[in-house]
Each structure stands twice: as C-alpha cells, then as structure tokens.
Coordinates of C-alpha atoms in Angstrom, one line a residue:
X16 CA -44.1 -60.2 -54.0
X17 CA -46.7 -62.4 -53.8
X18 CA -44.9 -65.1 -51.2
X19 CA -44.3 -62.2 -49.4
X20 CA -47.6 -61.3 -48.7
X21 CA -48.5 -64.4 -47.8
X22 CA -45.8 -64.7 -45.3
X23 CA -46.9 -61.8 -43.8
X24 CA -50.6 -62.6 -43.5
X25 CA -49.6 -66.2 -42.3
X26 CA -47.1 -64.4 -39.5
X27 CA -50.4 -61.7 -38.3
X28 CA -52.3 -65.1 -38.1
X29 CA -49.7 -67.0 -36.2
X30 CA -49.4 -64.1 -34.0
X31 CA -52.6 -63.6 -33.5
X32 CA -54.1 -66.6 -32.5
X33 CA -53.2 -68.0 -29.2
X34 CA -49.5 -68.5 -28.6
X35 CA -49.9 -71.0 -25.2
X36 CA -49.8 -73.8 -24.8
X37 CA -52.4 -75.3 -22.3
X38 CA -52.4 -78.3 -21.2
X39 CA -53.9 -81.1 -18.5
X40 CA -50.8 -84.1 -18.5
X41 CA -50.4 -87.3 -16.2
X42 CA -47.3 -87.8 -14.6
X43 CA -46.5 -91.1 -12.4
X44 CA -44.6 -91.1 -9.1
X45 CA -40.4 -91.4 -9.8
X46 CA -40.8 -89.9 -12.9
X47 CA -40.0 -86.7 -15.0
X48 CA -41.9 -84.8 -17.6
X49 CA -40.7 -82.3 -19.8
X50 CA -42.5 -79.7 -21.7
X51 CA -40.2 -77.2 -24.3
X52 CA -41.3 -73.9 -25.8
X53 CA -39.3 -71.7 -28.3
X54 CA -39.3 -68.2 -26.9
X55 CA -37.4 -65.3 -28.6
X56 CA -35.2 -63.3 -26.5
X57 CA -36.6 -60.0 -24.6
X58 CA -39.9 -61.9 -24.9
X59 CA -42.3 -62.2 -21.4
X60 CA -43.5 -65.6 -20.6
X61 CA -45.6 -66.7 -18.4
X62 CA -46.7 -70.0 -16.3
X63 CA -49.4 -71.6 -13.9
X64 CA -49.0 -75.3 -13.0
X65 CA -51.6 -77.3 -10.5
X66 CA -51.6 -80.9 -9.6
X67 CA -55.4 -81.8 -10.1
X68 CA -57.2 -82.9 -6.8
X69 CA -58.4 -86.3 -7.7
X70 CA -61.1 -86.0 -4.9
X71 CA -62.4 -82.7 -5.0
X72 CA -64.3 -83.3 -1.9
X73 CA -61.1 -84.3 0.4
X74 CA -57.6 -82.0 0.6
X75 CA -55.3 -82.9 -1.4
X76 CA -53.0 -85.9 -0.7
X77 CA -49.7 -85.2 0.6
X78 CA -48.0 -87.5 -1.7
X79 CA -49.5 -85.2 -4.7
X80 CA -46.2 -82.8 -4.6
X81 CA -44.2 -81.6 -7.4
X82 CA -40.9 -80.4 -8.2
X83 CA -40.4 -77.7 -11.1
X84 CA -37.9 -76.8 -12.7
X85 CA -38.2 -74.0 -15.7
X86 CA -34.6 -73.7 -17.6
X87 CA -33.4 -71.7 -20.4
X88 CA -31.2 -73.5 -23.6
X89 CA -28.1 -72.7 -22.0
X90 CA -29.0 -74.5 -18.5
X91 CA -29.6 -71.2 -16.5
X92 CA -32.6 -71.6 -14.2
X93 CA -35.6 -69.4 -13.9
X94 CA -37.6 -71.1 -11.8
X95 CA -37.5 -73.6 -9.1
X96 CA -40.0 -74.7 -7.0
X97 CA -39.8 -78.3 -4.3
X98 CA -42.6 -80.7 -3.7
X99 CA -45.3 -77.7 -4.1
X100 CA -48.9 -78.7 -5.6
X101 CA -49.2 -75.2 -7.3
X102 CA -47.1 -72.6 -8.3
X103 CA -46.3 -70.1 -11.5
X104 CA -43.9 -68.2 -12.8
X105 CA -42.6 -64.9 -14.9
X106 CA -39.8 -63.8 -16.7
X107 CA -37.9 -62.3 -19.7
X108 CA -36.6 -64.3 -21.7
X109 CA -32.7 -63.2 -22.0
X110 CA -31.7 -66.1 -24.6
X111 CA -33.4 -67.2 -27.7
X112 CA -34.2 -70.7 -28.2
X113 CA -36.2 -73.3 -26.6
X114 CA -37.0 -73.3 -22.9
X115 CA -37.9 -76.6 -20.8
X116 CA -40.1 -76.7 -18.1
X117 CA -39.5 -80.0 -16.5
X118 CA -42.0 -81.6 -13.5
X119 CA -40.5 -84.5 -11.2
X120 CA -42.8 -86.2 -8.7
X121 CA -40.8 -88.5 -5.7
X122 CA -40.9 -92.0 -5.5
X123 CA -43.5 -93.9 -3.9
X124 CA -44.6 -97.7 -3.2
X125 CA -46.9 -98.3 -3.9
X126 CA -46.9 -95.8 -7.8
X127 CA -49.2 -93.1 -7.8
X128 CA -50.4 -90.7 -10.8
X129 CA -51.1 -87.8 -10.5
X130 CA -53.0 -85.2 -13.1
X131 CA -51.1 -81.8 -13.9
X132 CA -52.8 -78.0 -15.9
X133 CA -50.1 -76.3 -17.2
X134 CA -50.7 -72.8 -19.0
X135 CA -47.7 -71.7 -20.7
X136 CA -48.4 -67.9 -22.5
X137 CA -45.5 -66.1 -24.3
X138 CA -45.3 -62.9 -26.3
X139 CA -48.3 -60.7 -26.1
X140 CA -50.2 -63.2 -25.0
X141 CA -48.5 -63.5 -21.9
X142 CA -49.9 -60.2 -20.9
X143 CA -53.2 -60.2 -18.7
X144 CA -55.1 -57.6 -20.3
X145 CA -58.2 -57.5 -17.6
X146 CA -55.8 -56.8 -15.4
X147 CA -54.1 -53.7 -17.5
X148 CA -57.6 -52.4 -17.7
X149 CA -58.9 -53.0 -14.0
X150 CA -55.7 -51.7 -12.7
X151 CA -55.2 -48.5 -15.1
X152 CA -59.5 -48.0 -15.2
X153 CA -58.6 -47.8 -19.1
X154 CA -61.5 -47.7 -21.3
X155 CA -62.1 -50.3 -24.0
X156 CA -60.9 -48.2 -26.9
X157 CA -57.7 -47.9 -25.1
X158 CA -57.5 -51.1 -23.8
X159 CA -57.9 -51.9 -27.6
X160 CA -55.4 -49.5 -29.2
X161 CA -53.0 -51.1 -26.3
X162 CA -53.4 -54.8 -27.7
X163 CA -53.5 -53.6 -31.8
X164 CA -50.2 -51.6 -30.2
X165 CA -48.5 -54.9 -28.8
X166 CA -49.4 -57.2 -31.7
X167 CA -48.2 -54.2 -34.4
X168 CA -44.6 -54.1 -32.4
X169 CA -44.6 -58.2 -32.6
X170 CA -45.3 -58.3 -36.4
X171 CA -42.9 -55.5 -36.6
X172 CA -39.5 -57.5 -34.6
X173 CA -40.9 -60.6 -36.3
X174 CA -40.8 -59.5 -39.5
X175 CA -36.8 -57.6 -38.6
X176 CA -36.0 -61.3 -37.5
X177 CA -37.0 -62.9 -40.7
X178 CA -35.4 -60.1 -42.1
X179 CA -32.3 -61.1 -40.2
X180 CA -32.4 -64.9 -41.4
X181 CA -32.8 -64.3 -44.9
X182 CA -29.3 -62.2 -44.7
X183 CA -27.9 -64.9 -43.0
X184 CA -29.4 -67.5 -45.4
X185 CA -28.0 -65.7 -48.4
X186 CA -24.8 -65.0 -46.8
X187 CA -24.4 -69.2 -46.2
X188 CA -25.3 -69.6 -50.0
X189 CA -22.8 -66.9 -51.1
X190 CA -20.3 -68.8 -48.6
X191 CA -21.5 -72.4 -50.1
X192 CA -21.0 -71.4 -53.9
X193 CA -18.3 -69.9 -53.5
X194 CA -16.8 -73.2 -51.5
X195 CA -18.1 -75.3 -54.2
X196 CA -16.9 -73.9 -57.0
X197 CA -13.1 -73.9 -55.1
X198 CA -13.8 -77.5 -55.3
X199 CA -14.8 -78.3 -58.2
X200 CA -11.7 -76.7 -59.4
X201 CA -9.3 -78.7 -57.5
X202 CA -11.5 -81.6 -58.3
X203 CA -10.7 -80.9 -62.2
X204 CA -7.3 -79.7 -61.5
X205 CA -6.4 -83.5 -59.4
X206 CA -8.4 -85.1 -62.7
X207 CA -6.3 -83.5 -64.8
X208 CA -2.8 -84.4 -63.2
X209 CA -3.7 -87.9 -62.3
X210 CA -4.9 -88.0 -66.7
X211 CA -1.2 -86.4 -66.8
X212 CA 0.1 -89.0 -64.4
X213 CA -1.1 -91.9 -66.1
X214 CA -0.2 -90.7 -69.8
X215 CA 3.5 -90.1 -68.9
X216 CA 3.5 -93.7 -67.2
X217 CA 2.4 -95.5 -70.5
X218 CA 4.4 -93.3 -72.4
X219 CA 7.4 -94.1 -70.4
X220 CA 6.3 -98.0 -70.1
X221 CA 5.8 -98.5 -73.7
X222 CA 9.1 -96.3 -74.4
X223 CA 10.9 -99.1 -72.8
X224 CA 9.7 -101.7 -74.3
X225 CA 10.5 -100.6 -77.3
X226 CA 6.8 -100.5 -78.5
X227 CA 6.6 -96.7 -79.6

C-alpha cells in the first residue's frame, strides 16, 4: 500500500513538472544530430527548431540551413523539412516508443558550426494554454479546471498503463516458473538416468570380470 502511494505521488510529480525537453545544441557542417523522446501513443507532441544567428546584427548566413527529419520507432516520417533555418512541427503520436528528431547540416570547406534551440513538449504540456484562453476568452477558473482536467486524464491512462505492465510482468513470471520448474525436472530426470547409466555399466564391467 505504501509503494503504491508513493508511485502515485512520484507519477503526479513527474507529470507535472515540465515534460520538454529544451534545448540550445552545436552542430558542425557534414554532420547529423539526433535527439530521441519516448512518447506514448495517442499522445500530442510538439516542436520548434531555429538555427541561432551568430550575428544578430547581419541576416543570417546562407550556409546556416538545416535538414529535419522527425521519425517514429518504426521509421514512418512525421516531419520533413530541407535546408530551412526555422521550422516546427505537430502530431499524434500513432505508435508508442521513442521518436528521433534528427538535424543534418551540408558540407562545407571550409567547416562551419552552427548553434540550434530545440523545444520538444509532449503530453499536456504540449498544449499552449494562452492560446486556449485568448482564443476561447475563457476565464482563469476555467482555464484552470481545463489544465487540473488534462493532468487528471494523464494520471488516470498512466496509472491504466502501469496497470497494464504489472499484468504483463506477472504473466512473464507465471510463464518463467512455470518454464523453470519444467526444467528442473528434466534436469533431475537426465541426472537420474545418466546415475542409472553409469551404475548398470559397473555393474556389468565388474560382472565380467568376475569381481562381484
């Protein structure tokens, strides 16, 4: 009961805090960088990627360009973008596992480095609540009971997925004992012939040599 609990009030902090990853990366000229996130299926994702003007007081270079490339773990594509410095991108996710965001850069002589911000949001924090509210002219308490509403539905098809593991955890172990102890009985049961084997073989040697 107790582990329980605490699983619960360490999944309602998990999902609670901020589930993004934002980040500022370097990525040099001829090269690719990959970036994975673990999304559950029928979950909304979001992205924004920007190559960092090095001079903020010139335009960007032209040689500052990026090809993206956002995949799910079976290889389908959801997003592809060529030799763009800024883009983004939405989706739900149809397959569960991890997702790769991968950011290639073309060649040039000589090797140039450019910076990258990628925000990656999933979940309910993929949702832009001033938007909701601007949009819908929601008031606070609403906008409020909308975001307690998302997190309680989260906690609620997390906890229905742990639910789901644990069956399929103790179904493995049920499945495991049940394949050991098959084994260890034909472990005994090839013991005990080869103890047979070998007693019959010096019974029969010593038999004809006239020894017993």
């Amino acid at each position: 009961m107790i582990l329980r609990s605490v699983i619960i009030v360490v999944l309602v902090v998990g999902i609670l805090s901020p589930a993004s990853q934002s980040l500022r990366f370097e990525l040099q000229s001829g090269y690719t960088k990959c970036i994975s996130e673990d999304i559950k299926s029928n979950s909304m994702t979001v992205g924004k990627y920007q190559v960092v003007n090095p001079n903020p007081d010139h335009p960007l270079p032209d040689s500052h360009k990026l090809t993206v490339r956002v995949s799910s773990p079976n290889g389908n594509t959801y997003h592809r973008a060529e030799k763009v410095e800024t883009g983004q991108f939405a989706f739900t996710a149809a397959e569960e596992g991890g997702y790769t965001a991968c950011f290639w850069a073309d060649d040039h002589s000589p090797r140039i480095t450019m910076t990258v911000d990628f925000d990656w949001r999933t979940g309910v924090h993929a949702k832009d609540w001033s938007n909701i509210a601007k949009e819908g002219q929601v008031v606070v308490m609403e906008l409020e009971l909308k975001k307690l509403y998302d997190v309680v539905t989260s906690i609620h098809d997390e906890m229905f997925y742990l639910r789901g593991r644990e069956e399929e955890m103790q179904e493995l172990n049920k499945a495991t004992t049940s394949k050991m102890f098959w084994l260890s009985f034909l472990s005994l049961f090839l013991c005990l012939s080869v103890a047979g084997l070998q007693f019959w073989h010096l019974k029969t040697f010593f038999e004809k040599k006239k020894i017993i």
